[in-house]
PDB file of C-alpha atoms in Angstrom:
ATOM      1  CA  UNK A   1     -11.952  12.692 -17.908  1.00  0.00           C
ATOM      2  CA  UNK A   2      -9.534   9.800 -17.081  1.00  0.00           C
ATOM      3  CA  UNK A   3      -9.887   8.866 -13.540  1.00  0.00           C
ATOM      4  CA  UNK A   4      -7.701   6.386 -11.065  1.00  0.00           C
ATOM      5  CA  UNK A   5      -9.418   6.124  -7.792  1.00  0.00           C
ATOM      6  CA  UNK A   6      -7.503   4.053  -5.111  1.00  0.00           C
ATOM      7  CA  UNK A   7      -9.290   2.491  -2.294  1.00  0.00           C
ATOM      8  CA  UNK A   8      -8.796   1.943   1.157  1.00  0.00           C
ATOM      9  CA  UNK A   9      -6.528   5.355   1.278  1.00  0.00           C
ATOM     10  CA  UNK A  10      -5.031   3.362   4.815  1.00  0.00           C
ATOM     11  CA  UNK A  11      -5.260  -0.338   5.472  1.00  0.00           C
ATOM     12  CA  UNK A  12      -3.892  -2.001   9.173  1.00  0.00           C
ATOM     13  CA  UNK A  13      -3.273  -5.375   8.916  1.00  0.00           C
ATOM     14  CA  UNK A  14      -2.312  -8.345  11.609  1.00  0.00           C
ATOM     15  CA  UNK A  15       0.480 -10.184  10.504  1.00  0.00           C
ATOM     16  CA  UNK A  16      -1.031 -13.178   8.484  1.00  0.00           C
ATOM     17  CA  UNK A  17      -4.512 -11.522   8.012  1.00  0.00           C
ATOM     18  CA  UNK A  18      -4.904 -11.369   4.132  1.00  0.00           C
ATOM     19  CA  UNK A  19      -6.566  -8.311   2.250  1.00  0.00           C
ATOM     20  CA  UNK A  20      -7.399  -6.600  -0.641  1.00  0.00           C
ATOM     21  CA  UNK A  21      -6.744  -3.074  -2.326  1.00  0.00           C
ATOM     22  CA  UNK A  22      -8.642  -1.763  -4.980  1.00  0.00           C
ATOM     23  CA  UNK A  23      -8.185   0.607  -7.784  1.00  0.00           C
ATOM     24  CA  UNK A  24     -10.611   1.696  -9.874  1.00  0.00           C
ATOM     25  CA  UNK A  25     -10.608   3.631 -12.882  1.00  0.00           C
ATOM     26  CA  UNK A  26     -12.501   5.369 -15.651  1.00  0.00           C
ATOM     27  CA  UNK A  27      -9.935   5.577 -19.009  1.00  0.00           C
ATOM     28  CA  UNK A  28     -11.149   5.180 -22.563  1.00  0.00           C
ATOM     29  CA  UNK A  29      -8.905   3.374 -24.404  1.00  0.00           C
ATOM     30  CA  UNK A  30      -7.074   1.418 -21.354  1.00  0.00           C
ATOM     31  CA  UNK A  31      -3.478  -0.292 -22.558  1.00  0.00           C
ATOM     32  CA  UNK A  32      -2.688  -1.731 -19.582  1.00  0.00           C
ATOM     33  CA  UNK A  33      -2.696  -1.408 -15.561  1.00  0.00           C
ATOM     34  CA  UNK A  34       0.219  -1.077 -13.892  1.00  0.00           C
ATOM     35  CA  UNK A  35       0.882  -1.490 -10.071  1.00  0.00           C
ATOM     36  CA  UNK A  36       3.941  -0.078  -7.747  1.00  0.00           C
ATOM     37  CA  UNK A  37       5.069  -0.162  -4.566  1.00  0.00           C
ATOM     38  CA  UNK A  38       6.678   2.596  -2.674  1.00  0.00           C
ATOM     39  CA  UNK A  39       8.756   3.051   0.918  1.00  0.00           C
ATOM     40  CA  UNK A  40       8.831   5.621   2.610  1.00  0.00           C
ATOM     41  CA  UNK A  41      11.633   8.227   0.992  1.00  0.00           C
ATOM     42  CA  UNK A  42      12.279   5.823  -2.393  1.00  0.00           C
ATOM     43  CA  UNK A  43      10.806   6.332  -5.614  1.00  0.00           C
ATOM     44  CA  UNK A  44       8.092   3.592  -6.966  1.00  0.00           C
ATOM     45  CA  UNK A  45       9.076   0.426  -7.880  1.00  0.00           C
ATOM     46  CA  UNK A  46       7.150  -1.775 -10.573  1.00  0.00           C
ATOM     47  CA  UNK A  47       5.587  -4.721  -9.288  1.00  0.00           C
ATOM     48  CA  UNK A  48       2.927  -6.107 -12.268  1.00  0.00           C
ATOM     49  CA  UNK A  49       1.682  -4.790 -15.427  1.00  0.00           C
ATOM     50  CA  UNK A  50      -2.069  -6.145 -16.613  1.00  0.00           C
ATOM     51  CA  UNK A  51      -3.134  -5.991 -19.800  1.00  0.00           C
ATOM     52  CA  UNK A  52      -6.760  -7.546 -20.645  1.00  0.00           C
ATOM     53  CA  UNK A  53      -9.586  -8.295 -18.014  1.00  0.00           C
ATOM     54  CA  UNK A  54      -9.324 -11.491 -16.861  1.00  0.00           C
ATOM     55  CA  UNK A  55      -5.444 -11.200 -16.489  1.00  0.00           C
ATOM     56  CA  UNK A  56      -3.933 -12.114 -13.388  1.00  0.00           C
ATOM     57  CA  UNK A  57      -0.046 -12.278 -11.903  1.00  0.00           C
ATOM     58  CA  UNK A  58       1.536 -13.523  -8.930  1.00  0.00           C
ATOM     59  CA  UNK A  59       4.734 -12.440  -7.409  1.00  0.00           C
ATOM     60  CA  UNK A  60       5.191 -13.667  -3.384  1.00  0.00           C
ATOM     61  CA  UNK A  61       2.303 -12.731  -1.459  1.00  0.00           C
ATOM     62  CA  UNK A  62       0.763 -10.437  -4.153  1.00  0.00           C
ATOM     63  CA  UNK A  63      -1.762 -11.124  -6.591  1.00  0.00           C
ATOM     64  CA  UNK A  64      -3.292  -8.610  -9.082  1.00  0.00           C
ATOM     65  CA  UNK A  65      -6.203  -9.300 -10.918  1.00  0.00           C
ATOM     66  CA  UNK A  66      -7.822  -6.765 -13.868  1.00  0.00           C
ATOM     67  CA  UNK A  67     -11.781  -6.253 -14.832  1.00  0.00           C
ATOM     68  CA  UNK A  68     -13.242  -3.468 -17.207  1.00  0.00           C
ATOM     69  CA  UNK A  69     -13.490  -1.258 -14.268  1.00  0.00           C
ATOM     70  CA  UNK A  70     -11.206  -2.416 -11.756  1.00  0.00           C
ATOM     71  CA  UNK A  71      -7.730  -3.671 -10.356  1.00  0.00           C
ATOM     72  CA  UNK A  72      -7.362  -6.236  -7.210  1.00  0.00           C
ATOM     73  CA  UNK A  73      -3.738  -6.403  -5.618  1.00  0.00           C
ATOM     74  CA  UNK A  74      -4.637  -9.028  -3.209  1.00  0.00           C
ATOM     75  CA  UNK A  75      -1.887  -9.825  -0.610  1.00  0.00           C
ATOM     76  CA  UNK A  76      -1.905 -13.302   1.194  1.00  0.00           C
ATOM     77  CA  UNK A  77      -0.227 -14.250   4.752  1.00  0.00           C
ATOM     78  CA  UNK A  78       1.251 -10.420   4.271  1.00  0.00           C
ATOM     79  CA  UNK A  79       4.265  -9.971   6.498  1.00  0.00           C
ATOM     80  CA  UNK A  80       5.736  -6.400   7.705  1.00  0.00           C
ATOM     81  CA  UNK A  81       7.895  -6.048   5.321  1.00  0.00           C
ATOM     82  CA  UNK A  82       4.926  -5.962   3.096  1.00  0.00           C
ATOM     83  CA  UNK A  83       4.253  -2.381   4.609  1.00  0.00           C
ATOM     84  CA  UNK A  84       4.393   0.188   2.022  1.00  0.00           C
ATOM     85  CA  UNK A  85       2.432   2.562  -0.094  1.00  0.00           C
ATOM     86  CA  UNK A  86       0.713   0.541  -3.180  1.00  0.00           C
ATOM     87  CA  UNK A  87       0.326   2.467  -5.997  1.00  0.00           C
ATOM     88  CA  UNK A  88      -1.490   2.118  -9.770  1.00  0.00           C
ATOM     89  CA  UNK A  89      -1.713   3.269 -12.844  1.00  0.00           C
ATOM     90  CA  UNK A  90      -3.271   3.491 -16.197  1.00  0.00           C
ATOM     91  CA  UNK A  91      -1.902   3.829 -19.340  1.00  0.00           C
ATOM     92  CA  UNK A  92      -3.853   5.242 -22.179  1.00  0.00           C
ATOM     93  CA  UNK A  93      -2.994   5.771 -25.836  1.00  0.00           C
ATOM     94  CA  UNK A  94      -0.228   7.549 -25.201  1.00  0.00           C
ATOM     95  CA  UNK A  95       3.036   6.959 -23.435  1.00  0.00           C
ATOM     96  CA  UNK A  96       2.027   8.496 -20.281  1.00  0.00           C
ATOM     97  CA  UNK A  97       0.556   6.861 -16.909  1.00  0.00           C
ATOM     98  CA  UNK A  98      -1.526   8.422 -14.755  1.00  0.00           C
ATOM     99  CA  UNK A  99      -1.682   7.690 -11.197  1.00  0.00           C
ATOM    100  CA  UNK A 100      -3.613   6.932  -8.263  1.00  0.00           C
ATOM    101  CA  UNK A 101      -3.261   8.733  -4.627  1.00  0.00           C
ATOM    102  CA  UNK A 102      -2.280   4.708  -3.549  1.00  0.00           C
ATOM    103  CA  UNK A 103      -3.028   3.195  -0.294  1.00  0.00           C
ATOM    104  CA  UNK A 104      -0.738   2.978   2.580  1.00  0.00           C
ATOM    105  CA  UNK A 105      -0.695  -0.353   3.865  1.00  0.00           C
ATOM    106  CA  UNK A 106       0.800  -1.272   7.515  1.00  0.00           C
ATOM    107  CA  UNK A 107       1.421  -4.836   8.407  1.00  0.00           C
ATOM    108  CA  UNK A 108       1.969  -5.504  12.543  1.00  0.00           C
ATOM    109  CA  UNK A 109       3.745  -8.342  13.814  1.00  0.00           C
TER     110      UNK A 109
ATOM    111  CA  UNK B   1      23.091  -0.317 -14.134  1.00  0.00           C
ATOM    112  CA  UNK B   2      22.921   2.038 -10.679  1.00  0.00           C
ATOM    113  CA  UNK B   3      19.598   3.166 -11.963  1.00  0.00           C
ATOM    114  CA  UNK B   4      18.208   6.534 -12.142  1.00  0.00           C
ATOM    115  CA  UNK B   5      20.120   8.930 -10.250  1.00  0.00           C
ATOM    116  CA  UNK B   6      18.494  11.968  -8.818  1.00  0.00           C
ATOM    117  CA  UNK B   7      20.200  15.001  -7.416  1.00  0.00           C
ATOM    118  CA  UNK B   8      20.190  16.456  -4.539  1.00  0.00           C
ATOM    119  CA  UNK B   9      18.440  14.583  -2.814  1.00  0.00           C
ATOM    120  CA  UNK B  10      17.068  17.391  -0.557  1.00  0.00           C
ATOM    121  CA  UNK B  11      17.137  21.167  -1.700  1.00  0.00           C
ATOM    122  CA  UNK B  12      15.572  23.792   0.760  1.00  0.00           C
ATOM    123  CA  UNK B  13      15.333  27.321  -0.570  1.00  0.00           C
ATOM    124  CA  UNK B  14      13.949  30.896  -0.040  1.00  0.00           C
ATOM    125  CA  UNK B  15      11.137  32.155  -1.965  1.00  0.00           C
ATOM    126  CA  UNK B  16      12.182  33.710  -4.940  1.00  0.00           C
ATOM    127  CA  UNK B  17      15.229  31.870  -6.028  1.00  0.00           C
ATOM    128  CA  UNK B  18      15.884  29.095  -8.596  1.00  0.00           C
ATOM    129  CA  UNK B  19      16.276  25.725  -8.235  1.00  0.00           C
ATOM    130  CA  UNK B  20      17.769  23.196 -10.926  1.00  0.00           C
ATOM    131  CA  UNK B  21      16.986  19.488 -10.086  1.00  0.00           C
ATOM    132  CA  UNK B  22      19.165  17.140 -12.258  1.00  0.00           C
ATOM    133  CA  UNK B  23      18.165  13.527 -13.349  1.00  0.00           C
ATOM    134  CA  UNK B  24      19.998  10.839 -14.704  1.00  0.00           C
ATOM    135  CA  UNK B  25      18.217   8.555 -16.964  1.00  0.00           C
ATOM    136  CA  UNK B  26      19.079   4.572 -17.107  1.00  0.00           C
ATOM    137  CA  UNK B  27      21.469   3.852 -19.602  1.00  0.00           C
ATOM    138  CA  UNK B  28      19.682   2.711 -22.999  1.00  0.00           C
ATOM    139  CA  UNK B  29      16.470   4.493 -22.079  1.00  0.00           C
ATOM    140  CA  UNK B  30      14.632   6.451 -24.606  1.00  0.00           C
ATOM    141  CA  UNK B  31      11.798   7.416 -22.592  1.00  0.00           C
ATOM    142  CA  UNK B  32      12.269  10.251 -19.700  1.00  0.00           C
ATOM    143  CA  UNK B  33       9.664  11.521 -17.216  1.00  0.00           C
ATOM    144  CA  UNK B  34       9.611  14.591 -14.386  1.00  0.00           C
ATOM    145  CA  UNK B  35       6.785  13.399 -11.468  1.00  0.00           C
ATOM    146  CA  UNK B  36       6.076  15.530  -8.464  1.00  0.00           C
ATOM    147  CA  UNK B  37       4.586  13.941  -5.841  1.00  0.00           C
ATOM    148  CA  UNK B  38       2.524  15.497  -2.810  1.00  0.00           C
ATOM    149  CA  UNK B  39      -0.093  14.288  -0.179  1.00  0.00           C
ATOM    150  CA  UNK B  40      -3.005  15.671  -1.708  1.00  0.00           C
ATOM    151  CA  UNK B  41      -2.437  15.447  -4.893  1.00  0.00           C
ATOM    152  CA  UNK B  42       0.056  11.969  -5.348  1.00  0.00           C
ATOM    153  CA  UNK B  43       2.059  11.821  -8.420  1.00  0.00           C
ATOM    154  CA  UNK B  44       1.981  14.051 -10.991  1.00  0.00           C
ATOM    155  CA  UNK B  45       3.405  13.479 -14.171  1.00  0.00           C
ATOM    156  CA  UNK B  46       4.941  17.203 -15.077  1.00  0.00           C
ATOM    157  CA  UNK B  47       7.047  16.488 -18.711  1.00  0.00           C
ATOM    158  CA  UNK B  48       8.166  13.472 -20.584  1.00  0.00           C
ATOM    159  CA  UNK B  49      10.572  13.185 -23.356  1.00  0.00           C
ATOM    160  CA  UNK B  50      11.362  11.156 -25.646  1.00  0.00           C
ATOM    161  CA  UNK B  51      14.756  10.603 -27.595  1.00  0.00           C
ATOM    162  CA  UNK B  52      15.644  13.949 -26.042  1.00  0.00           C
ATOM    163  CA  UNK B  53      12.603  15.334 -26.849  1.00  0.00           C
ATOM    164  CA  UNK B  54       9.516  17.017 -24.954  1.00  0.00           C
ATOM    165  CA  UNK B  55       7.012  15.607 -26.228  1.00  0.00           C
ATOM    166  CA  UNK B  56       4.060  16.488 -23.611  1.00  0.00           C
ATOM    167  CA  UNK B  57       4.670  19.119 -21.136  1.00  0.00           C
ATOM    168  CA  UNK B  58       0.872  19.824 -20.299  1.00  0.00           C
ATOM    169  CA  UNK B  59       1.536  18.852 -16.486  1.00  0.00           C
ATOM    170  CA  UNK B  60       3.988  21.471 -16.056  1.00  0.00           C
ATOM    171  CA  UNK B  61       2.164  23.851 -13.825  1.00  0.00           C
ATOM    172  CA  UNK B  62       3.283  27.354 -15.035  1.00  0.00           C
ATOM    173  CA  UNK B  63       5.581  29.066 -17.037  1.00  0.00           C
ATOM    174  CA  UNK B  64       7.936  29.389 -13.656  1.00  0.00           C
ATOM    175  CA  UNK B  65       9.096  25.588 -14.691  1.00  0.00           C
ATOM    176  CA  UNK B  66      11.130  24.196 -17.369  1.00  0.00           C
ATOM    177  CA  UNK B  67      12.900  20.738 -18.075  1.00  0.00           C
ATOM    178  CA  UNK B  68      15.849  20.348 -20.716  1.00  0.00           C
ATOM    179  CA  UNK B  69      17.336  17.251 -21.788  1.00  0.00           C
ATOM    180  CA  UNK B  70      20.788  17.609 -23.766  1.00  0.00           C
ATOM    181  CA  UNK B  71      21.827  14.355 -24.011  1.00  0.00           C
ATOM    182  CA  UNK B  72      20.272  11.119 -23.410  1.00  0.00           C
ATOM    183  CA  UNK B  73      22.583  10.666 -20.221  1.00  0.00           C
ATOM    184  CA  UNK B  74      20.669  14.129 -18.440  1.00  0.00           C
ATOM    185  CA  UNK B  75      17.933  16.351 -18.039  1.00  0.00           C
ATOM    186  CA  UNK B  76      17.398  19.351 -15.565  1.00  0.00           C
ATOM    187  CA  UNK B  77      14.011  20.607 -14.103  1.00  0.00           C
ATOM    188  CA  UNK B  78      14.149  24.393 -13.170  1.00  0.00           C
ATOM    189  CA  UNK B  79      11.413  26.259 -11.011  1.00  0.00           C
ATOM    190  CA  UNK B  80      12.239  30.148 -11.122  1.00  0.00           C
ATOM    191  CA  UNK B  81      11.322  31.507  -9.309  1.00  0.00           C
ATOM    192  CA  UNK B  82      10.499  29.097  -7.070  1.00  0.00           C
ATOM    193  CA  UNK B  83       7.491  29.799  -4.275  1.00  0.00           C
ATOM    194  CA  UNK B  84       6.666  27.836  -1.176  1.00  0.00           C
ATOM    195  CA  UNK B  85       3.643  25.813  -3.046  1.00  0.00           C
ATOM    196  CA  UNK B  86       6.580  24.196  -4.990  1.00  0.00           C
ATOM    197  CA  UNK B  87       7.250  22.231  -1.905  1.00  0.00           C
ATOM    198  CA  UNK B  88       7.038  18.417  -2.857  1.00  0.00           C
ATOM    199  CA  UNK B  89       8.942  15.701  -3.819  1.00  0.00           C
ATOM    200  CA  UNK B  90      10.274  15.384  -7.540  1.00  0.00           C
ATOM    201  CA  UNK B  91      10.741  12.462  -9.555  1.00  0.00           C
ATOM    202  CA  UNK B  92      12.755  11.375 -12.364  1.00  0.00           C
ATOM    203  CA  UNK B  93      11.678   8.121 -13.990  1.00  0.00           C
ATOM    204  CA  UNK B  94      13.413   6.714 -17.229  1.00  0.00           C
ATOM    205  CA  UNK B  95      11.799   3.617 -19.406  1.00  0.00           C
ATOM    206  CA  UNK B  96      13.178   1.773 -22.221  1.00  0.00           C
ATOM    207  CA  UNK B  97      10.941   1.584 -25.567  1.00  0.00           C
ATOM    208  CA  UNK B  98      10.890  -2.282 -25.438  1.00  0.00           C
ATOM    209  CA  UNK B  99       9.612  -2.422 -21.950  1.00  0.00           C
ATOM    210  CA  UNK B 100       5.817  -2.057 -22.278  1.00  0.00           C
ATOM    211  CA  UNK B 101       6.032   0.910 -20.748  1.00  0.00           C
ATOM    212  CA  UNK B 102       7.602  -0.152 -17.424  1.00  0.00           C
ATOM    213  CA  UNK B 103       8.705   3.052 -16.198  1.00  0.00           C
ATOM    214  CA  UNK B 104      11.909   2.431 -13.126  1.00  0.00           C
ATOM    215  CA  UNK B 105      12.045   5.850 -10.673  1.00  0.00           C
ATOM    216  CA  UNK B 106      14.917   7.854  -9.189  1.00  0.00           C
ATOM    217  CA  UNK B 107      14.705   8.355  -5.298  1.00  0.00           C
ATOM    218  CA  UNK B 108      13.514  11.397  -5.814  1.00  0.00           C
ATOM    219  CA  UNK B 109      14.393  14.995  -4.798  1.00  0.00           C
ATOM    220  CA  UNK B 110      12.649  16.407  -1.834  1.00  0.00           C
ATOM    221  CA  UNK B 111      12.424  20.365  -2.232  1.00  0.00           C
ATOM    222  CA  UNK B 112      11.350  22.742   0.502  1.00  0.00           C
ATOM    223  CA  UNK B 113      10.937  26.375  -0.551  1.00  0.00           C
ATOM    224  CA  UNK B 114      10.555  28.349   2.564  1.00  0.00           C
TER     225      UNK B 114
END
């Protein structure tokens, strides 16, 4: 059974203090790995979509890196306004994405 | 484009009634999904069409819930009759065939059957 498991479920960070979220999965047939971010009361907004292992992309403080089994989103210097709820997901060989339970990150000044 | 546009944004109910949540898709789109979201189970992918039509509904969880789409501009998502386990936030998310399957999300409707 396809599986998205998202890892810490809660991460506090220092302003500055640089971290990493994992997501792991178990899908047959992977066509790509997609990662979101969401505030509190909005829907989820696309951040990066990885297709191969190996594949990495930037965007600010964020950094996602792919494997065969797993997903980095790796967040430099983060600021508050990096505070949200970090989703991903996993597209198979159809047009749907399933989704992990995401991790709730909090970034203190 | 003022991107997908969800409505209402908050619907509170009594057991036992209906409730019609309405979605409006990103012009161009062909691809159209229902999500509902709660804390223990995160998001949930319910129905998905494409072109206007279902094409997967096996996340719909029982025959109380139903999702149209008419016309590529609108689709409805009807829970009748609805129970206080419906309580979670729905989402409508819309994608365009050329996008690699970048899906962009409503805000979402927050229902709360009491």
């Amino acid at each position: 059974e396809d599986q998205v498991t998202q890892s810490p479920e809660a991460l506090r960070l220092q302003e500055g203090e640089s971290s990493s979220l994992n997501c792991s999965y178990t899908v047959s047939g992977l066509r790509g790995l997609f990662w979101y971010r969401q505030d509190p009361g909005k829907g989820p907004e696309f951040l990066f979509t990885l297709y191969s292992a190996g594949e990495e992309k930037e965007k600010e403080r964020l950094k996602a890196t792919l494997t065969k089994k797993e997903s980095f989103l790796h967040i430099t210097a983060p600021k508050p306004e990096d505070s949200a709820t970090y989703l991903c997901a996993v597209l198979r060989n159809t047009d749907k994405l399933i989704f992990g339970t995401g991790t709730r990150l909090q970034v203190f000044p | 484009d003022a991107g997908v546009i969800q409505s209402p944004r908050h619907e509170v109910t009594e057991m036992g009634q209906e409730v019609t949540l309405r979605c409006k898709p990103i012009s161009g789109h062909d691809y159209l999904f229902w999500y509902r979201q709660t804390m223990m189970r995160g998001l949930e992918l319910l129905i998905y069409f494409n072109n206007n039509v279902p094409i997967d509904d096996s996340g719909m969880p029982e025959d109380r819930f139903s999702a149209k789409m008419p016309n590529a501009s609108f689709s409805t998502l009807k829970i009748q009759p609805s129970e206080p386990r419906d309580s979670a936030v729905y989402f409508c998310a819309s994608s365009p065939r050329s996008s690699g399957n970048i899906q962009y999300f409503g805000a979402g409707t927050r229902l709360s059957v009491l």
